Amino acid sequence: MGSLNALELTARSRFFPHWLGQSVCSADTIGRIHALMDAAGLRQGIHHIYDRLKRNKALPDHGGIGVAALDGHESHTSYLQHCAGCLERTIHGKDGKADRIQFYHRQVTLMLLPAARPGSEPIRLLLDVEPQRAGEDELATALRLLARVIGFYPRAFDLVLADALYATAPFFNFLLTHGKHALTVLKDDRRHLYQDAAALFAAVAPREGAFGTRKCSWWDFPDLLSWPQVHTPVRVVRSLETHSVKRQLDGKDELKTSDWTWVTTLPVHAVSTARAVGFGHQRWDIENHGFNELVNGWHADHIYKHDPNAIECFLLIAFLAFNIFHTFFARNLKPQIRQGRTRIFWSRFMVAEIYAAINPAISP
Ligand SMILES: [Zn+2]
């Protein structure tokens, strides 16, 4: 619904006594309760869903490897309102205008990316979120999140995917220490590892490969020692990909190329080049299926109450709702009912049920 006010306007709906066993409370009360709520209890709720799905074999791994993706997300910015959990930055004024302090919140999120069961879409689960604290960088937030998640879900995943920001020794070593693998984008051309890999790309002919419909040239170099800060040799994989897109202007096919380089601890004997490239691309799932949907479909960036605990708890509630909704869609709806009807259709259908059960003759 996107606002607590919109919820309050539907308070007279018979939907709530039917499903909650009582009427819905006021917008003020919902905000106040979220500020006082125990986030750990909500995390247990998310774990409960994971546990049930895991026992029902609804979260298959990728040929023996459980995969999760990690990324940071900025939820909102404001010049006016701030709270004890706000981060601050100075926005320099243009054209002689004064500098201003901008307040914002950032979180790091971990999403579990199971494989699909035959004939269905995978059930992607938002496992946990950690707010970035004042004075720390995203990596420190991510390590705190990972420590909690690995303690809570020790066997849920074996591999963590992340963007180039995470191609750091502390991140790789943290995962190695916990028996997990890392795979991140490798970008920084000032690094020895990147320079060594680039020399190999120039000297060694690539192998032909394919990712979906894309034709690829692949390079794959295991056991590289040019990143000594990481407690194991690393592997660098590059995929130069060509695909054709229809130009809007004249409808003609145009060839586009994209060039990806990843660094990983995944061993060659267990994970082929093709699978490593697939994992590299899967990192986008947290962007495409996680943040995009949370923001556009679930209004998760909206600040329902500007308080650090309320923001964290509203987000965890959104994670719970997201996980339950997608589980319902994939596992509860019969295929013949699901056929041809999108998730948007079902979410509108549910909201319509709330509005349809309001008696407009009774004032709120
Ligand atoms: Zn704040």
PDB file of N, CA and C in Angstrom, residues 202-245:
ATOM      1  N   ALA A 202      46.236 -11.573 -22.604  1.00  0.00           N
ATOM      2  CA  ALA A 202      46.876 -11.153 -23.850  1.00  0.00           C
ATOM      3  C   ALA A 202      47.713 -12.286 -24.445  1.00  0.00           C
ATOM      4  N   ALA A 203      48.266 -13.162 -23.571  1.00  0.00           N
ATOM      5  CA  ALA A 203      49.222 -14.173 -24.040  1.00  0.00           C
ATOM      6  C   ALA A 203      48.566 -15.505 -24.387  1.00  0.00           C
ATOM      7  N   VAL A 204      47.400 -15.772 -23.793  1.00  0.00           N
ATOM      8  CA  VAL A 204      46.781 -17.096 -23.948  1.00  0.00           C
ATOM      9  C   VAL A 204      45.489 -16.961 -24.762  1.00  0.00           C
ATOM     10  N   ALA A 205      45.318 -17.845 -25.738  1.00  0.00           N
ATOM     11  CA  ALA A 205      44.100 -17.801 -26.561  1.00  0.00           C
ATOM     12  C   ALA A 205      42.907 -18.260 -25.726  1.00  0.00           C
ATOM     13  N   PRO A 206      41.750 -17.614 -25.919  1.00  0.00           N
ATOM     14  CA  PRO A 206      40.572 -18.018 -25.142  1.00  0.00           C
ATOM     15  C   PRO A 206      39.942 -19.299 -25.688  1.00  0.00           C
ATOM     16  N   ARG A 207      39.057 -19.883 -24.879  1.00  0.00           N
ATOM     17  CA  ARG A 207      38.244 -21.001 -25.342  1.00  0.00           C
ATOM     18  C   ARG A 207      36.871 -20.463 -25.712  1.00  0.00           C
ATOM     19  N   GLU A 208      36.235 -21.127 -26.677  1.00  0.00           N
ATOM     20  CA  GLU A 208      34.872 -20.725 -27.042  1.00  0.00           C
ATOM     21  C   GLU A 208      33.899 -21.268 -26.013  1.00  0.00           C
ATOM     22  N   GLY A 209      32.871 -20.487 -25.712  1.00  0.00           N
ATOM     23  CA  GLY A 209      31.857 -20.942 -24.781  1.00  0.00           C
ATOM     24  C   GLY A 209      30.545 -20.244 -25.071  1.00  0.00           C
ATOM     25  N   ALA A 210      29.531 -20.523 -24.260  1.00  0.00           N
ATOM     26  CA  ALA A 210      28.235 -19.873 -24.439  1.00  0.00           C
ATOM     27  C   ALA A 210      27.593 -19.633 -23.089  1.00  0.00           C
ATOM     28  N   PHE A 211      26.981 -18.456 -22.953  1.00  0.00           N
ATOM     29  CA  PHE A 211      26.174 -18.172 -21.767  1.00  0.00           C
ATOM     30  C   PHE A 211      24.781 -17.806 -22.274  1.00  0.00           C
ATOM     31  N   GLY A 212      23.816 -18.707 -22.071  1.00  0.00           N
ATOM     32  CA  GLY A 212      22.501 -18.509 -22.679  1.00  0.00           C
ATOM     33  C   GLY A 212      22.663 -18.450 -24.190  1.00  0.00           C
ATOM     34  N   THR A 213      22.169 -17.368 -24.800  1.00  0.00           N
ATOM     35  CA  THR A 213      22.280 -17.217 -26.249  1.00  0.00           C
ATOM     36  C   THR A 213      23.555 -16.464 -26.640  1.00  0.00           C
ATOM     37  N   ARG A 214      24.336 -16.076 -25.649  1.00  0.00           N
ATOM     38  CA  ARG A 214      25.538 -15.296 -25.952  1.00  0.00           C
ATOM     39  C   ARG A 214      26.703 -16.192 -26.320  1.00  0.00           C
ATOM     40  N   LYS A 215      27.413 -15.776 -27.358  1.00  0.00           N
ATOM     41  CA  LYS A 215      28.672 -16.446 -27.680  1.00  0.00           C
ATOM     42  C   LYS A 215      29.766 -15.821 -26.828  1.00  0.00           C
ATOM     43  N   CYS A 216      30.627 -16.662 -26.277  1.00  0.00           N
ATOM     44  CA  CYS A 216      31.636 -16.146 -25.343  1.00  0.00           C
ATOM     45  C   CYS A 216      33.038 -16.614 -25.714  1.00  0.00           C
ATOM     46  N   SER A 217      34.013 -15.798 -25.341  1.00  0.00           N
ATOM     47  CA  SER A 217      35.413 -16.228 -25.293  1.00  0.00           C
ATOM     48  C   SER A 217      35.794 -16.273 -23.829  1.00  0.00           C
ATOM     49  N   TRP A 218      36.280 -17.423 -23.393  1.00  0.00           N
ATOM     50  CA  TRP A 218      36.573 -17.603 -21.970  1.00  0.00           C
ATOM     51  C   TRP A 218      38.058 -17.789 -21.700  1.00  0.00           C
ATOM     52  N   TRP A 219      38.515 -17.136 -20.653  1.00  0.00           N
ATOM     53  CA  TRP A 219      39.834 -17.386 -20.084  1.00  0.00           C
ATOM     54  C   TRP A 219      39.601 -17.836 -18.634  1.00  0.00           C
ATOM     55  N   ASP A 220      40.399 -18.765 -18.179  1.00  0.00           N
ATOM     56  CA  ASP A 220      40.201 -19.276 -16.812  1.00  0.00           C
ATOM     57  C   ASP A 220      41.566 -19.643 -16.242  1.00  0.00           C
ATOM     58  N   PHE A 221      42.034 -18.867 -15.272  1.00  0.00           N
ATOM     59  CA  PHE A 221      43.363 -19.097 -14.706  1.00  0.00           C
ATOM     60  C   PHE A 221      43.269 -19.386 -13.208  1.00  0.00           C
ATOM     61  N   PRO A 222      43.435 -20.660 -12.834  1.00  0.00           N
ATOM     62  CA  PRO A 222      43.413 -20.999 -11.407  1.00  0.00           C
ATOM     63  C   PRO A 222      44.784 -20.805 -10.769  1.00  0.00           C
ATOM     64  N   ASP A 223      44.808 -20.939  -9.460  1.00  0.00           N
ATOM     65  CA  ASP A 223      46.057 -20.993  -8.681  1.00  0.00           C
ATOM     66  C   ASP A 223      46.956 -19.772  -8.873  1.00  0.00           C
ATOM     67  N   LEU A 224      46.362 -18.604  -8.998  1.00  0.00           N
ATOM     68  CA  LEU A 224      47.170 -17.389  -9.124  1.00  0.00           C
ATOM     69  C   LEU A 224      47.652 -16.960  -7.734  1.00  0.00           C
ATOM     70  N   LEU A 225      48.919 -16.584  -7.678  1.00  0.00           N
ATOM     71  CA  LEU A 225      49.525 -16.239  -6.380  1.00  0.00           C
ATOM     72  C   LEU A 225      49.726 -14.737  -6.226  1.00  0.00           C
ATOM     73  N   SER A 226      49.168 -13.953  -7.154  1.00  0.00           N
ATOM     74  CA  SER A 226      49.462 -12.510  -7.130  1.00  0.00           C
ATOM     75  C   SER A 226      48.529 -11.717  -6.215  1.00  0.00           C
ATOM     76  N   TRP A 227      47.845 -12.396  -5.319  1.00  0.00           N
ATOM     77  CA  TRP A 227      47.072 -11.698  -4.294  1.00  0.00           C
ATOM     78  C   TRP A 227      47.422 -12.332  -2.949  1.00  0.00           C
ATOM     79  N   PRO A 228      48.658 -12.101  -2.474  1.00  0.00           N
ATOM     80  CA  PRO A 228      49.163 -12.832  -1.296  1.00  0.00           C
ATOM     81  C   PRO A 228      48.387 -12.535  -0.016  1.00  0.00           C
ATOM     82  N   GLN A 229      47.644 -11.410   0.019  1.00  0.00           N
ATOM     83  CA  GLN A 229      46.882 -11.091   1.236  1.00  0.00           C
ATOM     84  C   GLN A 229      45.756 -12.106   1.484  1.00  0.00           C
ATOM     85  N   VAL A 230      45.311 -12.772   0.421  1.00  0.00           N
ATOM     86  CA  VAL A 230      44.285 -13.808   0.575  1.00  0.00           C
ATOM     87  C   VAL A 230      44.983 -15.122   0.893  1.00  0.00           C
ATOM     88  N   HIS A 231      44.432 -15.863   1.870  1.00  0.00           N
ATOM     89  CA  HIS A 231      45.118 -17.044   2.409  1.00  0.00           C
ATOM     90  C   HIS A 231      45.054 -18.269   1.512  1.00  0.00           C
ATOM     91  N   THR A 232      44.813 -18.104   0.254  1.00  0.00           N
ATOM     92  CA  THR A 232      44.799 -19.227  -0.684  1.00  0.00           C
ATOM     93  C   THR A 232      45.035 -18.667  -2.087  1.00  0.00           C
ATOM     94  N   PRO A 233      45.575 -19.471  -3.001  1.00  0.00           N
ATOM     95  CA  PRO A 233      45.650 -18.981  -4.381  1.00  0.00           C
ATOM     96  C   PRO A 233      44.239 -18.702  -4.908  1.00  0.00           C
ATOM     97  N   VAL A 234      44.121 -17.746  -5.813  1.00  0.00           N
ATOM     98  CA  VAL A 234      42.790 -17.421  -6.335  1.00  0.00           C
ATOM     99  C   VAL A 234      42.719 -17.732  -7.828  1.00  0.00           C
ATOM    100  N   ARG A 235      41.509 -17.703  -8.317  1.00  0.00           N
ATOM    101  CA  ARG A 235      41.233 -18.050  -9.711  1.00  0.00           C
ATOM    102  C   ARG A 235      40.566 -16.848 -10.372  1.00  0.00           C
ATOM    103  N   VAL A 236      41.019 -16.512 -11.574  1.00  0.00           N
ATOM    104  CA  VAL A 236      40.419 -15.399 -12.302  1.00  0.00           C
ATOM    105  C   VAL A 236      39.772 -15.947 -13.570  1.00  0.00           C
ATOM    106  N   VAL A 237      38.517 -15.568 -13.775  1.00  0.00           N
ATOM    107  CA  VAL A 237      37.753 -16.011 -14.948  1.00  0.00           C
ATOM    108  C   VAL A 237      37.299 -14.780 -15.707  1.00  0.00           C
ATOM    109  N   ARG A 238      37.508 -14.803 -17.032  1.00  0.00           N
ATOM    110  CA  ARG A 238      37.031 -13.691 -17.852  1.00  0.00           C
ATOM    111  C   ARG A 238      36.101 -14.227 -18.940  1.00  0.00           C
ATOM    112  N   SER A 239      35.025 -13.511 -19.179  1.00  0.00           N
ATOM    113  CA  SER A 239      34.088 -13.896 -20.234  1.00  0.00           C
ATOM    114  C   SER A 239      33.805 -12.678 -21.109  1.00  0.00           C
ATOM    115  N   LEU A 240      34.232 -12.785 -22.360  1.00  0.00           N
ATOM    116  CA  LEU A 240      33.978 -11.718 -23.340  1.00  0.00           C
ATOM    117  C   LEU A 240      32.777 -12.192 -24.153  1.00  0.00           C
ATOM    118  N   GLU A 241      31.666 -11.482 -24.026  1.00  0.00           N
ATOM    119  CA  GLU A 241      30.387 -12.008 -24.520  1.00  0.00           C
ATOM    120  C   GLU A 241      29.818 -11.149 -25.639  1.00  0.00           C
ATOM    121  N   THR A 242      29.300 -11.819 -26.650  1.00  0.00           N
ATOM    122  CA  THR A 242      28.691 -11.124 -27.774  1.00  0.00           C
ATOM    123  C   THR A 242      27.237 -11.553 -27.909  1.00  0.00           C
ATOM    124  N   HIS A 243      26.359 -10.593 -28.005  1.00  0.00           N
ATOM    125  CA  HIS A 243      24.958 -10.924 -28.274  1.00  0.00           C
ATOM    126  C   HIS A 243      24.368  -9.853 -29.176  1.00  0.00           C
ATOM    127  N   SER A 244      23.305 -10.207 -29.872  1.00  0.00           N
ATOM    128  CA  SER A 244      22.716  -9.232 -30.789  1.00  0.00           C
ATOM    129  C   SER A 244      21.443  -8.652 -30.178  1.00  0.00           C
ATOM    130  N   VAL A 245      21.290  -7.353 -30.349  1.00  0.00           N
ATOM    131  CA  VAL A 245      20.068  -6.663 -29.885  1.00  0.00           C
ATOM    132  C   VAL A 245      19.447  -5.950 -31.074  1.00  0.00           C
TER     133      VAL A 245
END
